[in-house]
Amino acid sequence: MTGQAHIMADRPGRDKDGGTGVKLETRTKTQRPPLYKVLILNDDYTPMEFVVHVLERFFGLSHAQAFDLMLTVHKKGLAVVGVYSYEIAETKVALVMDFAQRHQHPLQCTMEKECRPGAAP
């Protein structure tokens, strides 16, 4: 038997154990972290100007963009104001809620996990 193993080891492309000697690389596919939508909800008490100010201050929108988005919130009841990683979305929600409470407005801001196409729910 040792002679046969020796012959196999001498063949090109074979290692001493008779294998091909080809190293297989395994690649791990890294998944992107889930994203979260930040939403502003409409209410009957928060002034429209305050919502525009919040959108400009915390979401970096121009006055025109903030005004258009505020109208969407007003007409549809809510609007997505940004999509972020969990930590950033959580921080934005907390900042908006704190700012609204300090100014005695009932404005509500929340977040929900974004469903990406092709991702398992």
XYZ file of C-alpha atoms in Angstrom:
121
model
C 0.000 0.000 0.000
C 2.787 2.453 0.686
C 3.987 2.172 -2.900
C 0.558 3.168 -4.183
C 0.377 6.180 -1.907
C 3.841 7.186 -3.087
C 2.782 6.981 -6.736
C -0.309 9.108 -6.081
C 1.786 11.709 -4.305
C 4.108 11.900 -7.307
C 1.286 12.677 -9.732
C 0.862 16.341 -10.586
C -2.042 18.000 -8.809
C -2.179 15.464 -5.968
C -1.012 15.816 -2.385
C 0.414 13.031 -0.224
C -3.060 11.918 0.863
C -4.236 11.522 -2.726
C -6.299 14.715 -2.708
C -6.139 17.362 -5.375
C -4.290 19.821 -3.188
C -6.708 22.568 -4.247
C -7.600 24.828 -1.386
C -11.195 25.918 -1.413
C -11.829 29.412 -0.183
C -15.051 30.016 1.610
C -16.329 33.517 1.378
C -18.775 34.799 3.900
C -21.291 37.225 2.522
C -21.686 40.060 4.940
C -25.205 41.293 5.339
C -25.983 44.957 5.554
C -27.573 45.947 8.849
C -31.307 46.552 8.691
C -32.475 50.097 8.078
C -35.227 51.914 9.924
C -37.724 54.445 8.626
C -38.319 57.520 10.767
C -41.912 58.725 10.518
C -43.667 61.921 11.573
C -47.346 61.558 12.440
C -50.017 64.179 11.964
C -51.966 65.639 14.857
C -54.541 68.427 15.115
C -52.514 70.653 17.452
C -48.880 70.983 16.376
C -48.450 74.071 14.178
C -47.353 73.416 10.615
C -44.489 75.892 11.028
C -43.149 73.851 13.939
C -43.159 70.663 11.847
C -41.291 72.488 9.071
C -38.735 73.689 11.626
C -38.258 70.135 12.970
C -37.734 68.747 9.465
C -35.142 71.424 8.672
C -33.324 71.150 12.002
C -33.200 67.385 12.570
C -33.372 66.001 9.044
C -31.376 68.588 7.106
C -34.127 69.430 4.643
C -34.349 72.736 2.803
C -37.305 74.944 3.651
C -39.084 73.939 0.417
C -38.470 70.204 1.028
C -39.603 70.503 4.657
C -42.742 72.391 3.641
C -43.660 69.758 1.029
C -43.078 66.923 3.491
C -45.106 68.704 6.176
C -48.002 68.915 3.706
C -47.670 65.175 3.065
C -47.880 64.527 6.816
C -50.892 66.862 7.047
C -52.756 65.273 4.113
C -51.827 61.593 4.517
C -51.509 61.375 8.290
C -47.816 60.440 8.298
C -44.686 60.521 6.186
C -41.273 58.890 6.123
C -38.773 61.644 6.848
C -35.608 59.544 6.622
C -34.129 56.053 6.576
C -31.211 55.282 8.882
C -29.372 52.615 10.816
C -31.069 51.632 14.089
C -28.915 53.848 16.308
C -29.304 56.953 14.162
C -33.060 56.444 13.731
C -33.471 55.944 17.470
C -31.503 59.118 18.191
C -33.502 61.179 15.670
C -36.798 59.991 17.180
C -35.614 60.834 20.700
C -34.375 64.289 19.642
C -37.626 65.154 17.864
C -39.804 63.892 20.718
C -37.765 65.791 23.315
C -37.832 68.977 21.223
C -41.616 68.731 20.734
C -42.225 68.142 24.446
C -39.988 71.075 25.429
C -42.082 73.274 23.128
C -45.308 71.747 24.473
C -46.414 70.211 21.182
C -47.893 66.696 20.903
C -45.939 65.942 17.703
C -45.225 62.224 17.389
C -42.176 60.734 15.738
C -41.590 57.001 15.493
C -39.498 54.438 13.653
C -40.110 51.087 12.012
C -37.902 48.507 10.371
C -37.669 48.884 6.616
C -38.493 45.848 4.515
C -35.944 45.620 1.719
C -36.776 43.864 -1.554
C -35.501 40.304 -1.555
C -34.956 40.283 2.207
C -36.735 37.780 4.395
C -39.453 39.462 6.526
